Structure formats: C-alpha cells, structure tokens
C-alpha cells in the first residue's frame, strides 16, 4: 500500500493551470498529505495559494468569472513590456495572500522563475509569496517581466515547465507531477521534418493540414482554409507562400511558440527525472487565456488525476467519466 505523503509538482500552461486545482482536490479528498509543492507559472500561482491555505477562496472566485469579467481583468497595454499588466488580478491575489512569506508557509513551497540575463532558473524559497508568484507567471510578450534583486525575471516555464528538481530529497512517499502540455488527438513528433520551400499543389498537403490543425487552430479557420483550397472550379496558381491566418495575434504566435518549446523541454526533463505519478493534461484542452472556463478545466484535472492515481496504484480507472470530461472540454472549446 502506497504511503500518503506526496510531493507535488505543478507545471506551466496558462488557463490549463486550473487543472491543478482539480488535482489538489482529488489528493485532499483521498486523504493524501501534500508535504511539498514546486510550481512554474500557473503551477506557482495555484501551488502557492494552496500552501497558504487560500486556494478554496481563489477557486470560488475564478469559477464565478465570465468571459467579459476576464477581459476586464486582463489590463491590456500596448506600451508596456507585456501586453497584459494584470494589475486587477494581482490586486485580488494580494488580498488573498496578505503579505505572507514563503518561509512561514505550513507547506514547503518553491516558485520557479527564469532569469533572462543569467539564462538560468531562479528558485524562490523565501521572501514575499506574492512577488515569487508574480515573477513566475510573467509569460514573455504577454505579461510584463519584473526586476527582483537585479534579476530580470519571466515565466518559470521558459526553462523548466514542470520543475521536478526542487522536490528532490523531500521526505515523501511519492511524487506527483501535473504536466499541462500533453498530446491528445494528434501527435507532434520530435524529429525534424524535411520540406521544400516551393509551394506545392493543395491536394498534396490538405490532408496533413487537416490532421495537424485539429485542436490548434479555431474550427472556423480550419474550415475556411479547407474550403479555399478544395475548390476545383478555377485553376489555382500557387503563390510563393501563404500569409498568416486572418485574426492571428502576437499573443497567439507567442503562446504557440512557447508551448512548442515547453512541450519539448518537458519531454526531455521528465525523461531524466520522472515523477512516480504523472498527470498529463492535453495541450489543446484550453487556450492560454481561457480563464473563464475554470469549472470544466478543474473537472478535467480531477478526472485525469483520479485516473493517474488509480492506474499507478492498481485500482480501476474510471474510463467513462474521464471520456465524458474530455468531451465536455471539446464541446466548450468548439
């Protein structure tokens, strides 16, 4: 019988980080004692709130947010180093944390950020919890970086999306990590693809586009591209290359780039230092700014955590509830 002491590692992934709440709920309900937490980005936010005892209050708040509420809280600014300033969100976090210091938390906690100047990770294990979380969630080009003791700090997921290292040596019975960049309907290979720069006829690449676009682009964009290049009434004179999709923003490009890098980094780092239990949240289950979908993403985190625990420790995996949760996520995102 596995012991009940667990060291928890929570990964980066924008709004998908709500799944961390579901994972913590399941561990608590099953009687596990979380004896240490390490997190990057949203993992640092959720993990820090749990360590401070404020996660239930935060959960009540985020599950009440509508899409309009989220847009109002994001503080869009084109003049700052990040598109989003998050002043209103950070003000709410300040209310919850009330100046608590990391070293005073009842659970050992580490927030991971990335030092752009030194090109290395920074582990916050003491000092104001609010500052550590703010540094860890600074997604490049989206959320403005901050300076702490001469270090220019951005999102911890840039260098370590699922930070296992801080919990090495913790007196726990097992480690559980939540990775927010898992695969789902399509497989993203790690090997390079050889391709010609010459534009080829659509019939040679439409099927590939249909497969790889699923879950990455919006459904209406995929449909419009397929319709455009599936027409046979006029001969098509292929241009040298196609322009970016209409409506594609710098936020979309930045997040997709970071997600691609983070997924690869995670794969290698977890291969070197695997957790005892790995909960994998599909990377296409939510977009980075889908903060209005808290309830369903939390539920997905619950189902996948239950499945991972049951699979690891020999109990029956609840396949049908898990499948239903995934279908709910798909319906909401379509």
mmCIF file of C-alpha atoms in Angstrom:
data_model
loop_
_atom_site.group_PDB
_atom_site.id
_atom_site.type_symbol
_atom_site.label_atom_id
_atom_site.label_comp_id
_atom_site.label_asym_id
_atom_site.label_seq_id
_atom_site.Cartn_x
_atom_site.Cartn_y
_atom_site.Cartn_z
ATOM 1 C CA UNK A 1 0.000 0.000 0.000
ATOM 2 C CA UNK A 2 1.482 3.347 -1.019
ATOM 3 C CA UNK A 3 2.033 5.917 1.706
ATOM 4 C CA UNK A 4 0.027 9.098 1.942
ATOM 5 C CA UNK A 5 2.793 11.746 1.828
ATOM 6 C CA UNK A 6 3.113 13.320 -1.611
ATOM 7 C CA UNK A 7 5.476 15.904 -3.082
ATOM 8 C CA UNK A 8 3.530 17.881 -5.671
ATOM 9 C CA UNK A 9 4.932 19.445 -8.857
ATOM 10 C CA UNK A 10 2.680 21.774 -10.864
ATOM 11 C CA UNK A 11 3.541 22.773 -14.427
ATOM 12 C CA UNK A 12 3.079 25.873 -16.578
ATOM 13 C CA UNK A 13 0.338 26.237 -19.174
ATOM 14 C CA UNK A 14 -1.847 29.332 -18.838
ATOM 15 C CA UNK A 15 -5.531 28.699 -18.154
ATOM 16 C CA UNK A 16 -4.931 24.943 -18.300
ATOM 17 C CA UNK A 17 -3.391 25.502 -14.870
ATOM 18 C CA UNK A 18 -6.894 25.389 -13.419
ATOM 19 C CA UNK A 19 -6.455 21.619 -13.730
ATOM 20 C CA UNK A 20 -4.007 21.886 -10.812
ATOM 21 C CA UNK A 21 -6.935 22.830 -8.591
ATOM 22 C CA UNK A 22 -8.703 19.616 -9.557
ATOM 23 C CA UNK A 23 -5.568 17.588 -8.849
ATOM 24 C CA UNK A 24 -5.209 19.098 -5.373
ATOM 25 C CA UNK A 25 -8.887 18.498 -4.646
ATOM 26 C CA UNK A 26 -8.557 14.808 -5.502
ATOM 27 C CA UNK A 27 -5.420 14.350 -3.403
ATOM 28 C CA UNK A 28 -7.088 16.016 -0.439
ATOM 29 C CA UNK A 29 -10.299 14.017 -0.778
ATOM 30 C CA UNK A 30 -8.349 10.753 -0.917
ATOM 31 C CA UNK A 31 -6.504 11.576 2.279
ATOM 32 C CA UNK A 32 -3.076 12.333 0.842
ATOM 33 C CA UNK A 33 -0.888 14.824 2.690
ATOM 34 C CA UNK A 34 0.872 17.285 0.389
ATOM 35 C CA UNK A 35 4.231 17.794 2.107
ATOM 36 C CA UNK A 36 5.959 19.985 -0.518
ATOM 37 C CA UNK A 37 4.969 21.951 -3.615
ATOM 38 C CA UNK A 38 7.016 23.259 -6.536
ATOM 39 C CA UNK A 39 5.489 25.137 -9.445
ATOM 40 C CA UNK A 40 6.131 27.163 -12.574
ATOM 41 C CA UNK A 41 3.801 29.894 -13.827
ATOM 42 C CA UNK A 42 0.174 28.876 -13.111
ATOM 43 C CA UNK A 43 1.642 25.981 -11.156
ATOM 44 C CA UNK A 44 3.344 28.505 -8.878
ATOM 45 C CA UNK A 45 0.130 30.504 -8.526
ATOM 46 C CA UNK A 46 -2.087 27.532 -7.646
ATOM 47 C CA UNK A 47 0.610 25.840 -5.568
ATOM 48 C CA UNK A 48 1.335 28.992 -3.591
ATOM 49 C CA UNK A 49 -2.327 29.597 -2.893
ATOM 50 C CA UNK A 50 -2.697 26.010 -1.676
ATOM 51 C CA UNK A 51 0.373 26.255 0.548
ATOM 52 C CA UNK A 52 -1.033 29.443 2.078
ATOM 53 C CA UNK A 53 -4.475 27.916 2.645
ATOM 54 C CA UNK A 54 -6.192 30.358 0.293
ATOM 55 C CA UNK A 55 -6.920 28.064 -2.645
ATOM 56 C CA UNK A 56 -10.625 27.464 -1.772
ATOM 57 C CA UNK A 57 -11.280 31.231 -1.776
ATOM 58 C CA UNK A 58 -9.454 31.631 -5.086
ATOM 59 C CA UNK A 59 -11.381 28.709 -6.585
ATOM 60 C CA UNK A 60 -14.708 30.251 -5.597
ATOM 61 C CA UNK A 61 -13.660 33.468 -7.316
ATOM 62 C CA UNK A 62 -12.354 32.023 -10.609
ATOM 63 C CA UNK A 63 -15.318 29.695 -11.073
ATOM 64 C CA UNK A 64 -17.589 32.738 -10.970
ATOM 65 C CA UNK A 65 -15.777 34.638 -13.749
ATOM 66 C CA UNK A 66 -17.412 35.133 -17.142
ATOM 67 C CA UNK A 67 -15.518 35.832 -20.340
ATOM 68 C CA UNK A 68 -16.394 39.504 -20.010
ATOM 69 C CA UNK A 69 -15.003 39.532 -16.455
ATOM 70 C CA UNK A 70 -11.736 38.002 -17.681
ATOM 71 C CA UNK A 71 -11.314 40.590 -20.432
ATOM 72 C CA UNK A 72 -11.906 43.359 -17.913
ATOM 73 C CA UNK A 73 -9.288 41.977 -15.527
ATOM 74 C CA UNK A 74 -6.540 41.485 -18.132
ATOM 75 C CA UNK A 75 -5.421 45.158 -18.315
ATOM 76 C CA UNK A 76 -4.344 45.274 -21.964
ATOM 77 C CA UNK A 77 -1.466 47.726 -22.552
ATOM 78 C CA UNK A 78 0.460 48.226 -25.794
ATOM 79 C CA UNK A 79 3.125 50.422 -24.170
ATOM 80 C CA UNK A 80 4.470 48.035 -21.519
ATOM 81 C CA UNK A 81 6.974 45.137 -21.929
ATOM 82 C CA UNK A 82 3.984 42.789 -21.791
ATOM 83 C CA UNK A 83 0.612 43.081 -23.475
ATOM 84 C CA UNK A 84 -1.139 42.237 -20.192
ATOM 85 C CA UNK A 85 -0.400 44.097 -16.961
ATOM 86 C CA UNK A 86 -2.792 42.073 -14.752
ATOM 87 C CA UNK A 87 -2.976 44.831 -12.136
ATOM 88 C CA UNK A 88 -6.566 43.982 -11.169
ATOM 89 C CA UNK A 89 -5.812 40.251 -10.932
ATOM 90 C CA UNK A 90 -2.686 40.912 -8.874
ATOM 91 C CA UNK A 91 -4.641 43.189 -6.554
ATOM 92 C CA UNK A 92 -7.020 40.309 -5.857
ATOM 93 C CA UNK A 93 -4.076 37.959 -5.246
ATOM 94 C CA UNK A 94 -2.630 40.496 -2.787
ATOM 95 C CA UNK A 95 -5.884 40.399 -0.843
ATOM 96 C CA UNK A 96 -5.703 36.620 -0.561
ATOM 97 C CA UNK A 97 -2.020 36.389 0.392
ATOM 98 C CA UNK A 98 -1.937 39.386 2.776
ATOM 99 C CA UNK A 99 1.873 39.712 2.796
ATOM 100 C CA UNK A 100 2.643 36.091 3.720
ATOM 101 C CA UNK A 101 6.275 34.980 3.473
ATOM 102 C CA UNK A 102 7.245 31.716 1.791
ATOM 103 C CA UNK A 103 9.318 30.621 4.797
ATOM 104 C CA UNK A 104 6.244 30.974 7.032
ATOM 105 C CA UNK A 105 4.033 28.704 4.946
ATOM 106 C CA UNK A 106 2.912 25.451 6.606
ATOM 107 C CA UNK A 107 3.973 23.555 3.449
ATOM 108 C CA UNK A 108 7.465 23.955 1.916
ATOM 109 C CA UNK A 109 6.996 25.782 -1.376
ATOM 110 C CA UNK A 110 9.200 26.694 -4.347
ATOM 111 C CA UNK A 111 8.204 29.064 -7.140
ATOM 112 C CA UNK A 112 10.357 28.810 -10.267
ATOM 113 C CA UNK A 113 11.110 31.828 -12.479
ATOM 114 C CA UNK A 114 13.586 32.399 -15.314
ATOM 115 C CA UNK A 115 16.406 34.964 -15.166
ATOM 116 C CA UNK A 116 16.745 36.369 -18.690
ATOM 117 C CA UNK A 117 20.123 37.971 -18.062
ATOM 118 C CA UNK A 118 21.813 34.975 -16.441
ATOM 119 C CA UNK A 119 19.848 32.455 -18.546
ATOM 120 C CA UNK A 120 19.161 30.297 -15.531
ATOM 121 C CA UNK A 121 16.322 29.235 -13.249
ATOM 122 C CA UNK A 122 15.592 31.112 -10.057
ATOM 123 C CA UNK A 123 14.016 29.195 -7.181
ATOM 124 C CA UNK A 124 12.105 31.307 -4.679
ATOM 125 C CA UNK A 125 12.074 29.556 -1.298
ATOM 126 C CA UNK A 126 11.828 32.610 0.938
ATOM 127 C CA UNK A 127 10.521 36.163 0.864
ATOM 128 C CA UNK A 128 7.095 37.529 -0.131
ATOM 129 C CA UNK A 129 4.983 34.834 -1.743
ATOM 130 C CA UNK A 130 3.193 37.408 -3.884
ATOM 131 C CA UNK A 131 6.470 38.549 -5.503
ATOM 132 C CA UNK A 132 7.604 34.988 -6.191
ATOM 133 C CA UNK A 133 4.314 34.145 -7.904
ATOM 134 C CA UNK A 134 4.338 37.384 -9.912
ATOM 135 C CA UNK A 135 7.812 36.595 -11.258
ATOM 136 C CA UNK A 136 6.886 33.034 -12.143
ATOM 137 C CA UNK A 137 3.772 33.951 -14.160
ATOM 138 C CA UNK A 138 5.402 36.591 -16.404
ATOM 139 C CA UNK A 139 4.772 34.930 -19.784
ATOM 140 C CA UNK A 140 7.155 36.617 -22.293
ATOM 141 C CA UNK A 141 5.475 39.230 -24.539
ATOM 142 C CA UNK A 142 2.192 38.717 -22.688
ATOM 143 C CA UNK A 143 2.827 39.644 -19.051
ATOM 144 C CA UNK A 144 5.484 42.228 -18.228
ATOM 145 C CA UNK A 145 8.622 40.867 -16.541
ATOM 146 C CA UNK A 146 9.702 42.190 -13.151
ATOM 147 C CA UNK A 147 13.042 43.005 -11.548
ATOM 148 C CA UNK A 148 13.960 41.295 -8.274
ATOM 149 C CA UNK A 149 17.400 41.936 -6.752
ATOM 150 C CA UNK A 150 18.910 42.864 -10.104
ATOM 151 C CA UNK A 151 17.397 39.917 -11.975
ATOM 152 C CA UNK A 152 15.031 40.382 -14.927
ATOM 153 C CA UNK A 153 12.527 37.603 -14.325
ATOM 154 C CA UNK A 154 9.986 35.941 -16.590
ATOM 155 C CA UNK A 155 7.837 32.810 -16.554
ATOM 156 C CA UNK A 156 9.411 29.754 -14.960
ATOM 157 C CA UNK A 157 8.068 27.625 -17.800
ATOM 158 C CA UNK A 158 10.602 29.167 -20.198
ATOM 159 C CA UNK A 159 13.353 26.992 -18.711
ATOM 160 C CA UNK A 160 11.550 24.438 -16.555
ATOM 161 C CA UNK A 161 7.853 23.873 -17.347
ATOM 162 C CA UNK A 162 7.452 21.010 -14.831
ATOM 163 C CA UNK A 163 10.046 21.658 -12.080
ATOM 164 C CA UNK A 164 10.826 18.289 -10.516
ATOM 165 C CA UNK A 165 14.232 19.261 -9.137
ATOM 166 C CA UNK A 166 13.033 21.365 -6.153
ATOM 167 C CA UNK A 167 11.282 18.358 -4.587
ATOM 168 C CA UNK A 168 14.265 16.001 -4.807
ATOM 169 C CA UNK A 169 15.088 14.821 -1.303
ATOM 170 C CA UNK A 170 11.705 15.748 0.167
ATOM 171 C CA UNK A 171 10.537 13.239 2.784
ATOM 172 C CA UNK A 172 7.557 11.972 0.765
ATOM 173 C CA UNK A 173 6.201 8.572 -0.181
ATOM 174 C CA UNK A 174 5.877 9.544 -3.834
ATOM 175 C CA UNK A 175 5.986 12.475 -6.212
ATOM 176 C CA UNK A 176 3.057 13.539 -8.381
ATOM 177 C CA UNK A 177 3.562 15.951 -11.269
ATOM 178 C CA UNK A 178 0.944 17.677 -13.419
ATOM 179 C CA UNK A 179 2.081 18.377 -16.984
ATOM 180 C CA UNK A 180 -0.154 20.820 -18.872
ATOM 181 C CA UNK A 181 1.321 20.218 -22.353
ATOM 182 C CA UNK A 182 0.249 16.678 -23.167
ATOM 183 C CA UNK A 183 -0.768 15.344 -26.561
ATOM 184 C CA UNK A 184 -4.320 14.488 -27.480
ATOM 185 C CA UNK A 185 -5.872 13.852 -30.883
ATOM 186 C CA UNK A 186 -2.725 14.381 -32.896
ATOM 187 C CA UNK A 187 0.929 13.505 -32.363
ATOM 188 C CA UNK A 188 3.615 16.153 -32.546
ATOM 189 C CA UNK A 189 6.804 14.353 -33.495
ATOM 190 C CA UNK A 190 10.168 15.336 -32.122
ATOM 191 C CA UNK A 191 12.224 14.664 -35.256
ATOM 192 C CA UNK A 192 12.758 17.359 -37.925
ATOM 193 C CA UNK A 193 10.523 17.400 -40.982
ATOM 194 C CA UNK A 194 12.236 17.850 -44.354
ATOM 195 C CA UNK A 195 10.217 20.106 -46.632
ATOM 196 C CA UNK A 196 10.652 22.047 -49.848
ATOM 197 C CA UNK A 197 10.233 25.828 -49.750
ATOM 198 C CA UNK A 198 8.435 25.670 -53.112
ATOM 199 C CA UNK A 199 4.653 25.924 -52.791
ATOM 200 C CA UNK A 200 3.058 22.612 -53.687
ATOM 201 C CA UNK A 201 -0.468 21.953 -55.065
ATOM 202 C CA UNK A 202 -3.113 21.858 -52.302
ATOM 203 C CA UNK A 203 -4.033 18.213 -52.905
ATOM 204 C CA UNK A 204 -0.546 17.261 -51.663
ATOM 205 C CA UNK A 205 -0.895 18.913 -48.254
ATOM 206 C CA UNK A 206 -4.570 19.384 -47.400
ATOM 207 C CA UNK A 207 -4.827 16.067 -45.542
ATOM 208 C CA UNK A 208 -1.753 16.869 -43.487
ATOM 209 C CA UNK A 209 -3.140 20.309 -42.660
ATOM 210 C CA UNK A 210 -6.454 18.800 -41.594
ATOM 211 C CA UNK A 211 -4.676 16.422 -39.191
ATOM 212 C CA UNK A 212 -2.236 18.878 -37.632
ATOM 213 C CA UNK A 213 -4.687 21.784 -37.438
ATOM 214 C CA UNK A 214 -7.160 19.862 -35.289
ATOM 215 C CA UNK A 215 -7.132 21.371 -31.831
ATOM 216 C CA UNK A 216 -4.544 24.035 -32.732
ATOM 217 C CA UNK A 217 -6.490 26.459 -34.911
ATOM 218 C CA UNK A 218 -10.038 27.604 -34.441
ATOM 219 C CA UNK A 219 -12.602 25.414 -36.219
ATOM 220 C CA UNK A 220 -13.834 28.260 -38.415
ATOM 221 C CA UNK A 221 -10.329 28.986 -39.654
ATOM 222 C CA UNK A 222 -9.661 25.334 -40.492
ATOM 223 C CA UNK A 223 -12.950 25.155 -42.371
ATOM 224 C CA UNK A 224 -12.211 28.316 -44.356
ATOM 225 C CA UNK A 225 -8.769 27.098 -45.395
ATOM 226 C CA UNK A 226 -10.082 23.707 -46.472
ATOM 227 C CA UNK A 227 -12.876 25.363 -48.443
ATOM 228 C CA UNK A 228 -10.494 27.772 -50.100
ATOM 229 C CA UNK A 229 -8.084 25.154 -51.356
ATOM 230 C CA UNK A 230 -10.655 22.442 -52.051
ATOM 231 C CA UNK A 231 -12.312 24.431 -54.848
ATOM 232 C CA UNK A 232 -11.815 22.919 -58.280
ATOM 233 C CA UNK A 233 -13.787 25.391 -60.409
ATOM 234 C CA UNK A 234 -10.778 27.617 -61.078
ATOM 235 C CA UNK A 235 -7.170 26.622 -61.688
ATOM 236 C CA UNK A 236 -5.043 27.607 -58.709
ATOM 237 C CA UNK A 237 -1.823 29.453 -59.259
ATOM 238 C CA UNK A 238 0.032 28.819 -56.009
ATOM 239 C CA UNK A 239 1.779 31.874 -54.543
ATOM 240 C CA UNK A 240 5.330 31.613 -53.255
ATOM 241 C CA UNK A 241 3.863 31.232 -49.762
ATOM 242 C CA UNK A 242 0.632 31.881 -47.897
ATOM 243 C CA UNK A 243 0.117 34.778 -45.469
ATOM 244 C CA UNK A 244 -0.573 34.116 -41.769
ATOM 245 C CA UNK A 245 -4.161 33.209 -40.863
ATOM 246 C CA UNK A 246 -6.535 36.173 -40.544
ATOM 247 C CA UNK A 247 -7.013 37.215 -36.943
ATOM 248 C CA UNK A 248 -3.754 35.638 -35.767
ATOM 249 C CA UNK A 249 -2.422 37.889 -32.991
ATOM 250 C CA UNK A 250 1.003 38.324 -31.450
ATOM 251 C CA UNK A 251 -0.399 36.677 -28.343
ATOM 252 C CA UNK A 252 -1.370 33.604 -30.367
ATOM 253 C CA UNK A 253 2.044 33.353 -32.007
ATOM 254 C CA UNK A 254 3.920 33.916 -28.750
ATOM 255 C CA UNK A 255 1.915 31.357 -26.823
ATOM 256 C CA UNK A 256 2.077 28.698 -29.563
ATOM 257 C CA UNK A 257 5.847 29.182 -29.781
ATOM 258 C CA UNK A 258 6.316 28.933 -26.013
ATOM 259 C CA UNK A 259 4.008 25.925 -25.857
ATOM 260 C CA UNK A 260 6.013 24.138 -28.551
ATOM 261 C CA UNK A 261 9.292 24.838 -26.746
ATOM 262 C CA UNK A 262 7.845 23.952 -23.367
ATOM 263 C CA UNK A 263 6.487 20.645 -24.592
ATOM 264 C CA UNK A 264 9.899 19.606 -25.911
ATOM 265 C CA UNK A 265 11.742 20.768 -22.776
ATOM 266 C CA UNK A 266 9.249 18.921 -20.586
ATOM 267 C CA UNK A 267 9.667 15.709 -22.534
ATOM 268 C CA UNK A 268 13.434 15.678 -22.031
ATOM 269 C CA UNK A 269 13.437 16.821 -18.425
ATOM 270 C CA UNK A 270 10.803 14.342 -17.298
ATOM 271 C CA UNK A 271 12.676 11.550 -19.088
ATOM 272 C CA UNK A 272 15.707 12.378 -16.940
ATOM 273 C CA UNK A 273 13.748 12.840 -13.716
ATOM 274 C CA UNK A 274 10.324 11.170 -13.937
ATOM 275 C CA UNK A 275 7.730 11.515 -11.170
ATOM 276 C CA UNK A 276 6.128 8.461 -9.583
ATOM 277 C CA UNK A 277 2.715 9.625 -10.820
ATOM 278 C CA UNK A 278 2.325 11.813 -13.898
ATOM 279 C CA UNK A 279 -0.948 13.586 -14.638
ATOM 280 C CA UNK A 280 -0.967 14.768 -18.253
ATOM 281 C CA UNK A 281 -3.406 17.487 -19.281
ATOM 282 C CA UNK A 282 -3.978 17.693 -23.073
ATOM 283 C CA UNK A 283 -2.241 20.738 -24.506
ATOM 284 C CA UNK A 284 -5.257 21.553 -26.651
ATOM 285 C CA UNK A 285 -7.804 21.349 -23.838
ATOM 286 C CA UNK A 286 -7.767 25.132 -23.355
ATOM 287 C CA UNK A 287 -6.095 28.233 -24.716
ATOM 288 C CA UNK A 288 -3.712 30.306 -22.645
ATOM 289 C CA UNK A 289 -6.326 32.980 -21.853
ATOM 290 C CA UNK A 290 -9.385 30.740 -21.371
ATOM 291 C CA UNK A 291 -9.669 31.830 -17.750
ATOM 292 C CA UNK A 292 -13.461 31.905 -17.957
ATOM 293 C CA UNK A 293 -13.560 28.093 -18.279
ATOM 294 C CA UNK A 294 -12.405 27.314 -14.748
ATOM 295 C CA UNK A 295 -15.165 24.877 -13.762
ATOM 296 C CA UNK A 296 -14.706 22.478 -16.672
ATOM 297 C CA UNK A 297 -10.885 22.605 -16.610
ATOM 298 C CA UNK A 298 -10.871 21.900 -12.873
ATOM 299 C CA UNK A 299 -13.135 18.933 -13.550
ATOM 300 C CA UNK A 300 -10.777 17.677 -16.247
ATOM 301 C CA UNK A 301 -7.908 17.938 -13.781
ATOM 302 C CA UNK A 302 -9.909 15.915 -11.268
ATOM 303 C CA UNK A 303 -10.707 13.141 -13.733
ATOM 304 C CA UNK A 304 -7.177 12.836 -15.072
ATOM 305 C CA UNK A 305 -5.674 12.859 -11.574
ATOM 306 C CA UNK A 306 -8.066 10.137 -10.433
ATOM 307 C CA UNK A 307 -7.170 8.090 -13.497
ATOM 308 C CA UNK A 308 -3.414 8.550 -12.983
ATOM 309 C CA UNK A 309 -3.588 7.563 -9.303
ATOM 310 C CA UNK A 310 -5.777 4.546 -9.985
ATOM 311 C CA UNK A 311 -3.588 3.422 -12.866
ATOM 312 C CA UNK A 312 -0.373 3.768 -10.865
ATOM 313 C CA UNK A 313 -1.610 2.138 -7.695
ATOM 314 C CA UNK A 314 -3.622 -0.643 -9.285
ATOM 315 C CA UNK A 315 -7.216 0.495 -8.876
ATOM 316 C CA UNK A 316 -9.805 0.567 -11.627
ATOM 317 C CA UNK A 317 -9.537 3.605 -13.905
ATOM 318 C CA UNK A 318 -12.902 5.384 -14.376
ATOM 319 C CA UNK A 319 -12.770 5.443 -18.179
ATOM 320 C CA UNK A 320 -16.293 6.672 -18.889
ATOM 321 C CA UNK A 321 -16.284 9.701 -16.561
ATOM 322 C CA UNK A 322 -12.878 10.648 -17.982
ATOM 323 C CA UNK A 323 -14.132 10.358 -21.537
ATOM 324 C CA UNK A 324 -17.186 12.453 -20.710
ATOM 325 C CA UNK A 325 -14.991 15.152 -19.146
ATOM 326 C CA UNK A 326 -12.839 15.304 -22.274
ATOM 327 C CA UNK A 327 -15.925 15.555 -24.459
ATOM 328 C CA UNK A 328 -17.209 18.463 -22.341
ATOM 329 C CA UNK A 329 -13.931 20.303 -22.863
ATOM 330 C CA UNK A 330 -14.135 19.735 -26.629
ATOM 331 C CA UNK A 331 -17.731 20.986 -26.798
ATOM 332 C CA UNK A 332 -16.893 24.147 -24.875
ATOM 333 C CA UNK A 333 -13.843 24.951 -26.995
ATOM 334 C CA UNK A 334 -15.577 24.414 -30.336
#
